[in-house]
Amino acid sequence: MFGKRSGADNDGRLPKPAPAAPEPATGVALRAPIDAPPAAVASPPLAPARSTPAAIAIETRRSDNYYQVKATIFGALIEAIDLAQLAKLDTESAREEIRDIVNEIIAIKNIVMSIAEQEELLDDICNDVLGYGPLEPLLSRDDISDIMVNGAGTVFIEVAGRIQRTGIRFRDNQQLLNICQRIVSQVGRRVDESSPICDARLADGSRVNAIVPPLAIDGPALTIRKFKKDKLTLDQLVKFGAITPEGATILQIIGRCRANVLISGGTGSGKTTLLNCLTNYIDDDERIITCEDAAELQLQQPHVVRLETRPPNIEGEGQVTMRELVRNCLRMRPERIIVGEVRGPEAFDLLQAMNTGHDGSMGTLHANNPREALSRCESMITMGGFSLPSRTIREMICASIDVVIQAARLRDGSRRITHITEVMGMEGDTIITQDIFLYDMVGEDANGHIVGRHRSTGIGRPRFWDRARYYGEEKRLAAALDAAEAVVEI
C-alpha cells in the first residue's frame, strides 16, 4: 500500500514506507544533524495537547511553524500512501495505518516535538485525510449549535446562544474548498465556480450551506447548523425553561390530536427542534411523509417517508422544487405531511393538504409573531402566481391551520416558546386569533440573563377541545389549563 511495495506483511498489516536516510534540515521545523548540540535544535511552538475536544475548540491559536511542520509531513504522507488501498479499509484501520506512517515520517525527517504535540499533529492529519480536517473537534462537541467558517483563517462557533471566535484555521482556502466539496458530494451535490451555492447535510442531519468564490469574495464560506447527538424532547425543553410543564402538556395534546400546526420563529430560534419534539407524539401506525430542502428531521416512527428537493444540474435542468414534492405527497397516501420549511408557493399546496383529509400536518416558516406568520402564508401564496382574492386566501388559511406556535431566540441567547395561538376564524376580512399561552419578559438578572414567565391567558376551552375529546385527551387538556391558571394566580 505504501512506498514501493504492495500487498500485506506477514502480520496482516499493510507495508510501511522503506526507511530512508535522515534528510537534512530544510526549515525551522526540522532538526539539525543528530550530533548537533541541543542549542541547535529548533522545535516549533506547538499548542498544548488537547485533553478534550472542548479544550482545543476555542483556545487553540497555532503558530505558522506548526502549519509548516504539518504541511511538510502531510506532503510526504500523500507521496507515500496509496489512497485507493486506503479507501478499502474501515475508518479505525485507516486511522491506525496513517498514524504509523506519520510516526515514521517524523522519525525520518528528525522533527523534534513532545509526545503530546505529536499526538495532536497525528489527530490533525488523520482528520485531514479521513474527515473534515480542522472541523472535526468542533463537530465532536455537542454543546456547539453552529459553526461559521468565513474563509480559511476565521472560524466562529455558537455556544449557549453566544457567538465566539475560535483559534482554529485551515491551511488555505483550497483546503477549505476541498472540505466543502467532500461534504456536499456525500449527498450527491456539487459546489464549485460553476455552481457556487449549495445546501447539503452531514450524516447526522446537521444542515450545511456552502458558498464559494467568485460569489464569496474572501474565500469559501461554510455554515453548519449542528444537531445534538441526543434529540431534544419536550421534557428537556421544560428543564431548560423554554416552556412550562403545563405548556408542554398542551403541546403534547396538540401533536397527539392531529391539529394542523404552523411553527414560526426567527433564524436559530429552535423551529426545527420544536417540530421534532411535536412529532414524538404522532402514533406509530400513521404514515408520515416529510419534505425538506436538506433532510434534518429525525422522526422515530416506523412508517416515515423522507423526501428532499434537488437543485438544478450544471445545465440548469433536473430541479425538483418543494412544491413538486408536496404535490407528489398527495399521491402517496399520506396521513400527515410535514414540510421542513415553507418558503414559497408550496404554502398553497400544504394548506390544501391540511384541508383535505391530512389532519395533523405541520410546517415551519420564518416570522416574528403568529399574526405575521399568517400574513406570510398569504404573501407566499400571492407570490406563487395564484390569482385569488385576499379574502379567499385568508378563508383557506383559517380553514387549514389550527395552531401557530411561536419560538424566539432572546437577546441573551436563550430560546423560549413565546406563543401558543389558535386560529379562530374570520371577522370581516380579518383573521381572528386567540392566545392560549404567552411568555412575558420581566427584566434581566445580574448576569444579563432574561427573566420572564409563561402564563395562561385564562380561556375556558380552546377551539381544538372537541378534537382533543375525540382522541380522549380532554381531561389532560382541562387539567393542564387549570394548572396553568393556578400558576398565574400564585
XYZ file of C-alpha atoms in Angstrom:
490
model
C 0.000 0.000 0.000
C 2.774 2.392 0.866
C 6.137 3.115 -0.718
C 7.329 0.797 -3.490
C 5.789 -2.414 -2.142
C 2.216 -3.676 -2.396
C 0.283 -6.330 -0.532
C 0.349 -7.141 3.195
C 3.124 -8.112 5.567
C 3.135 -11.407 7.447
C 1.277 -9.925 10.390
C -1.585 -8.777 8.155
C -0.741 -5.081 8.376
C -0.159 -3.033 5.255
C 3.510 -2.314 4.497
C 5.142 0.907 5.596
C 7.493 3.068 3.561
C 11.045 1.802 3.433
C 13.331 3.668 5.841
C 15.447 6.316 4.241
C 18.491 8.222 5.334
C 17.660 11.179 7.558
C 17.080 14.277 5.484
C 18.968 17.458 6.245
C 17.085 20.256 7.904
C 15.104 22.217 5.302
C 13.419 24.750 7.535
C 12.845 25.889 11.049
C 10.629 22.897 11.757
C 13.281 20.276 11.036
C 16.064 19.215 13.323
C 19.740 19.711 12.640
C 22.076 16.660 12.360
C 21.902 14.260 15.281
C 25.293 15.192 16.681
C 24.418 18.894 16.859
C 24.387 20.449 20.317
C 21.000 20.829 21.994
C 21.018 24.575 21.369
C 20.886 23.925 17.618
C 17.607 22.052 17.834
C 14.693 24.103 16.549
C 11.334 22.968 17.816
C 8.190 24.790 16.660
C 5.997 26.222 19.390
C 3.001 23.958 19.183
C -0.258 24.386 21.028
C -0.865 22.403 24.212
C -2.194 18.911 23.724
C -5.953 18.681 23.845
C -7.332 16.608 26.644
C -10.904 17.047 25.433
C -12.457 18.438 22.256
C -13.646 21.431 24.268
C -10.084 22.431 25.096
C -8.975 22.764 21.512
C -12.030 24.403 20.008
C -11.632 27.857 21.486
C -8.149 28.106 22.918
C -6.006 26.777 20.078
C -4.074 29.515 18.276
C -1.298 27.726 16.470
C 1.818 29.332 15.098
C 2.854 29.454 11.460
C 5.630 26.973 12.313
C 3.012 24.403 13.285
C 1.428 24.637 9.845
C 4.856 24.427 8.170
C 5.572 21.180 10.024
C 2.128 19.846 9.215
C 2.429 20.745 5.513
C 5.820 19.035 5.288
C 4.576 15.815 6.886
C 1.283 15.880 5.001
C 3.083 16.216 1.664
C 5.354 13.270 2.469
C 2.345 11.215 3.570
C 0.454 11.836 0.335
C 3.503 10.755 -1.684
C 3.892 7.542 0.321
C 0.294 6.484 0.709
C -1.907 4.577 -1.726
C -5.288 6.289 -1.445
C -7.060 3.567 -3.417
C -5.965 0.932 -0.904
C -6.690 3.243 1.995
C -10.288 3.659 0.822
C -10.845 -0.097 1.208
C -10.101 -0.007 4.946
C -12.582 0.815 7.677
C -12.133 4.126 9.463
C -10.279 2.795 12.504
C -7.861 0.659 10.477
C -7.152 3.529 8.090
C -6.517 5.864 11.002
C -4.019 3.416 12.560
C -2.177 2.999 9.264
C -1.911 6.762 8.801
C -0.642 7.218 12.351
C 2.060 4.591 11.823
C 3.226 6.198 8.586
C 3.259 9.700 10.081
C 5.314 8.479 13.047
C 7.889 7.039 10.656
C 7.991 10.247 8.611
C 8.575 12.248 11.796
C 11.446 9.954 12.691
C 12.952 10.067 9.184
C 12.817 13.853 8.998
C 14.195 14.299 12.545
C 11.360 16.542 13.637
C 11.510 17.299 17.347
C 8.296 17.524 19.329
C 6.899 16.213 22.564
C 4.649 13.180 22.727
C 1.627 15.396 23.380
C 2.463 17.621 20.411
C 2.975 14.580 18.211
C -0.398 13.144 19.229
C -2.101 16.416 18.357
C -0.396 16.527 14.971
C -1.369 12.899 14.298
C -5.019 13.659 15.065
C -4.958 16.697 12.785
C -3.501 14.794 9.844
C -5.915 11.876 10.293
C -8.787 14.342 10.310
C -7.469 15.941 7.120
C -7.247 12.621 5.278
C -10.319 10.828 6.619
C -12.642 13.503 7.979
C -13.383 17.187 7.767
C -9.996 18.499 8.827
C -9.998 21.306 11.403
C -13.776 20.998 11.745
C -13.588 17.577 13.407
C -13.002 18.768 17.009
C -15.880 21.241 16.625
C -18.238 18.629 15.176
C -17.451 16.309 18.102
C -18.640 18.882 20.654
C -22.308 18.514 21.467
C -22.579 21.960 23.072
C -21.887 23.789 19.791
C -25.031 24.646 17.833
C -23.498 26.497 14.865
C -20.138 26.534 13.093
C -19.426 29.504 10.821
C -16.317 29.485 8.634
C -15.566 32.825 6.956
C -12.589 31.899 4.815
C -9.578 29.809 5.774
C -8.420 31.944 8.710
C -11.664 32.754 10.528
C -13.931 30.277 12.333
C -16.763 31.244 14.675
C -18.984 28.997 16.781
C -22.179 29.472 18.759
C -22.222 28.047 22.276
C -25.140 28.566 24.672
C -26.617 31.147 22.329
C -23.416 33.235 22.181
C -21.199 33.607 19.117
C -17.456 33.461 19.784
C -14.335 33.239 17.658
C -12.089 30.190 17.785
C -8.363 29.857 17.163
C -8.908 27.163 14.541
C -7.931 27.863 10.947
C -7.460 26.000 7.690
C -4.171 25.626 5.832
C -5.511 27.738 2.965
C -8.696 28.388 1.030
C -8.057 25.370 -1.168
C -8.202 23.033 1.834
C -11.452 24.662 2.924
C -12.881 24.280 -0.588
C -11.862 20.606 -0.645
C -13.696 20.006 2.641
C -16.787 21.806 1.311
C -16.733 19.572 -1.763
C -16.245 16.466 0.380
C -19.310 17.329 2.477
C -21.687 18.125 -0.388
C -20.549 15.196 -2.558
C -21.815 12.771 0.087
C -25.399 13.812 -0.692
C -24.899 13.884 -4.459
C -24.375 17.620 -4.818
C -21.532 19.800 -6.001
C -20.039 23.180 -5.221
C -17.503 24.917 -7.480
C -17.205 28.004 -9.661
C -19.992 26.873 -11.982
C -22.312 26.020 -9.058
C -21.075 28.227 -6.202
C -24.026 27.843 -3.790
C -25.056 24.549 -2.234
C -27.274 23.281 0.592
C -26.390 19.879 1.976
C -26.344 17.897 5.207
C -23.999 15.780 7.289
C -24.640 12.154 8.135
C -26.273 13.112 11.458
C -28.695 15.515 9.745
C -26.792 18.715 10.514
C -27.623 21.408 7.968
C -24.789 22.680 5.756
C -24.612 25.707 3.491
C -21.557 26.416 1.349
C -20.890 29.403 -0.889
C -17.575 29.657 -2.690
C -15.728 32.127 -4.955
C -16.464 34.009 -7.121
C -19.579 34.761 -5.035
C -17.710 34.603 -1.715
C -15.023 37.260 -2.046
C -12.755 36.329 0.889
C -12.722 32.590 0.305
C -15.308 29.814 0.788
C -17.917 30.445 3.481
C -19.232 27.330 5.235
C -22.104 27.363 7.723
C -23.120 24.268 9.689
C -26.222 24.114 11.871
C -25.360 21.214 14.155
C -27.796 18.730 15.600
C -27.350 17.255 19.032
C -26.494 13.578 19.107
C -29.328 13.031 21.573
C -32.513 14.515 20.179
C -34.198 17.033 22.479
C -37.609 16.252 23.933
C -40.342 18.437 25.382
C -39.297 17.318 28.857
C -35.815 18.702 28.215
C -37.288 21.947 26.871
C -39.168 22.224 30.162
C -35.920 21.649 32.037
C -34.233 24.414 30.012
C -37.089 26.818 30.748
C -38.267 27.074 27.133
C -41.820 26.161 28.216
C -43.633 25.263 31.444
C -44.793 21.705 32.214
C -48.400 22.813 31.622
C -47.482 24.337 28.278
C -45.586 21.181 27.321
C -48.669 19.099 28.094
C -50.747 21.300 25.807
C -48.168 20.879 23.033
C -48.254 17.104 23.526
C -52.030 17.108 23.140
C -51.795 19.322 20.037
C -49.402 16.818 18.447
C -51.445 13.822 19.556
C -54.897 15.019 18.445
C -53.833 15.802 14.870
C -54.173 19.559 14.923
C -52.682 21.335 11.908
C -49.686 23.253 13.242
C -47.535 26.074 11.914
C -44.304 26.722 13.839
C -42.879 30.192 13.281
C -39.759 31.931 14.515
C -36.584 33.705 13.521
C -33.291 32.203 12.435
C -31.847 29.934 15.112
C -34.938 30.164 17.312
C -35.415 26.390 17.507
C -38.221 25.812 14.997
C -36.880 22.501 13.706
C -36.109 21.296 17.231
C -39.667 22.085 18.311
C -41.055 20.340 15.230
C -39.007 17.253 16.117
C -40.419 17.380 19.657
C -44.018 17.531 18.431
C -43.548 14.598 16.077
C -42.678 12.392 19.068
C -46.394 12.297 19.879
C -47.529 11.004 16.495
C -48.891 7.463 16.696
C -46.694 4.708 15.275
C -49.423 3.483 12.916
C -49.627 6.767 10.992
C -47.970 7.182 7.590
C -45.811 10.316 7.666
C -44.153 11.974 4.662
C -41.574 14.707 5.203
C -40.464 17.256 2.575
C -37.257 19.223 3.156
C -34.583 21.144 1.290
C -31.929 19.318 3.329
C -33.174 16.364 5.367
C -32.917 17.391 9.031
C -35.960 15.941 10.765
C -35.295 12.927 12.957
C -38.618 11.139 13.237
C -38.624 7.931 15.255
C -41.864 6.409 13.919
C -41.547 3.227 11.825
C -43.666 4.440 8.883
C -41.856 7.526 7.595
C -41.033 8.507 4.004
C -38.357 11.222 3.708
C -38.231 13.386 0.581
C -35.649 16.002 -0.335
C -35.564 18.681 -3.012
C -32.951 18.624 -5.758
C -31.104 21.631 -7.210
C -30.613 22.026 -10.979
C -27.608 20.378 -12.601
C -24.830 22.210 -14.431
C -27.069 22.583 -17.497
C -29.794 24.158 -15.369
C -32.078 21.144 -15.632
C -33.398 18.460 -13.313
C -34.503 20.730 -10.452
C -37.179 19.362 -8.131
C -38.816 22.085 -6.045
C -40.521 21.900 -2.679
C -43.882 22.479 -4.312
C -43.413 19.458 -6.565
C -42.560 17.324 -3.544
C -45.645 18.477 -1.615
C -47.884 17.888 -4.619
C -46.399 14.428 -5.093
C -47.070 13.656 -1.419
C -50.780 13.799 -2.090
C -50.416 10.747 -4.379
C -48.537 8.729 -1.754
C -51.432 8.115 0.637
C -50.056 10.246 3.482
C -51.793 10.685 6.808
C -49.531 13.531 7.858
C -47.386 15.777 5.685
C -44.531 17.605 7.377
C -42.737 20.384 5.495
C -39.342 21.270 6.949
C -39.603 24.917 5.962
C -42.260 26.755 3.957
C -40.604 29.389 1.777
C -42.725 29.856 -1.342
C -45.762 28.704 -3.309
C -45.697 25.281 -1.638
C -47.663 27.052 1.120
C -50.758 26.781 -1.098
C -50.356 23.023 -1.557
C -49.667 22.484 2.150
C -52.829 24.382 3.105
C -54.827 22.344 0.616
C -53.416 19.134 2.111
C -54.326 20.282 5.627
C -57.872 20.951 4.478
C -58.450 17.742 2.506
C -58.070 14.878 4.960
C -54.435 15.157 6.037
C -55.081 16.393 9.564
C -52.061 16.781 11.788
C -49.827 18.181 9.059
C -47.088 20.549 10.194
C -44.649 23.069 8.789
C -42.255 25.810 9.851
C -41.671 29.301 8.481
C -39.811 32.476 9.374
C -41.904 35.088 11.182
C -41.672 37.258 14.287
C -45.150 36.560 15.722
C -48.176 34.364 14.956
C -50.112 37.056 13.104
C -47.119 37.796 10.910
C -46.815 34.062 10.207
C -50.347 34.011 8.813
C -49.636 37.130 6.756
C -46.518 35.489 5.340
C -48.565 32.466 4.295
C -50.839 34.795 2.370
C -47.874 36.607 0.814
C -46.182 33.368 -0.288
C -49.379 32.170 -1.961
C -49.775 35.507 -3.739
C -46.135 35.499 -4.911
C -46.676 31.996 -6.308
C -48.865 33.488 -9.019
C -52.244 32.399 -7.662
C -54.801 34.998 -8.783
C -57.119 34.553 -5.821
C -58.841 37.304 -3.823
C -57.250 38.051 -0.455
C -60.388 37.025 1.382
C -60.402 33.622 -0.312
C -56.770 33.011 0.684
C -57.468 34.059 4.282
C -60.503 31.794 4.464
C -58.295 28.933 3.273
C -55.741 29.755 5.962
C -58.408 29.795 8.673
C -59.884 26.508 7.496
C -56.482 24.814 7.349
C -54.338 25.996 10.269
C -55.462 25.246 13.821
C -52.499 26.379 15.937
C -49.492 28.660 15.464
C -46.564 28.085 17.854
C -44.016 30.897 18.095
C -40.391 30.207 19.040
C -37.974 33.034 19.780
C -34.264 33.456 20.456
C -33.881 36.159 23.094
C -31.043 38.640 23.242
C -29.198 36.631 25.924
C -29.104 33.631 23.574
C -31.836 31.654 25.365
C -34.714 30.181 23.413
C -38.328 30.357 24.533
C -41.712 29.314 23.200
C -43.427 32.693 23.396
C -46.895 31.996 21.942
C -49.311 29.120 21.559
C -52.009 30.738 19.457
C -55.231 29.388 17.950
C -56.668 30.495 14.624
C -60.339 31.187 15.400
C -61.794 32.259 12.060
C -62.697 35.373 10.089
C -64.327 38.584 11.183
C -64.940 40.599 8.069
C -61.670 40.421 6.137
C -59.530 39.936 9.260
C -58.216 36.646 10.633
C -59.054 36.307 14.334
C -56.530 34.595 16.605
C -56.605 33.698 20.288
C -53.560 33.227 22.528
C -53.577 30.212 24.825
C -50.092 30.644 26.271
C -47.775 33.652 26.336
C -44.271 34.411 27.580
C -43.773 37.736 29.366
C -40.292 39.211 29.834
C -39.928 40.816 33.255
C -36.312 42.021 33.131
C -32.845 40.563 33.464
C -30.684 39.300 36.305
C -27.191 40.385 37.345
C -25.614 38.076 34.756
C -27.564 39.582 31.880
C -29.953 36.649 31.522
C -33.552 37.386 30.588
C -36.052 36.850 33.407
C -39.611 36.074 32.396
C -42.571 33.772 32.908
C -45.030 31.764 30.881
C -48.658 32.432 31.625
C -52.025 31.132 30.535
C -54.453 33.660 29.085
C -57.261 32.015 31.041
C -59.517 30.965 28.166
C -62.142 28.423 29.098
C -61.911 25.987 26.229
C -59.631 26.211 23.199
C -61.083 25.677 19.766
C -59.451 22.245 19.431
C -61.253 20.994 22.564
C -63.601 18.779 20.569
C -60.672 17.335 18.659
C -58.915 16.572 21.962
C -62.071 14.894 23.282
C -62.248 12.748 20.131
C -58.771 11.432 20.966
C -59.534 11.025 24.670
C -57.310 13.905 25.771
C -59.887 16.376 27.107
C -59.201 15.548 30.775
C -55.455 16.113 30.380
C -56.133 19.319 28.474
C -58.517 20.606 31.151
C -56.051 19.727 33.921
C -53.176 21.475 32.094
C -55.250 24.643 31.545
C -56.414 24.668 35.177
C -52.863 24.158 36.461
C -51.552 26.947 34.215
C -54.205 29.354 35.515
C -53.383 28.374 39.104
C -49.686 29.149 38.494
C -50.611 32.607 37.174
C -52.802 33.339 40.215
C -49.971 32.416 42.589
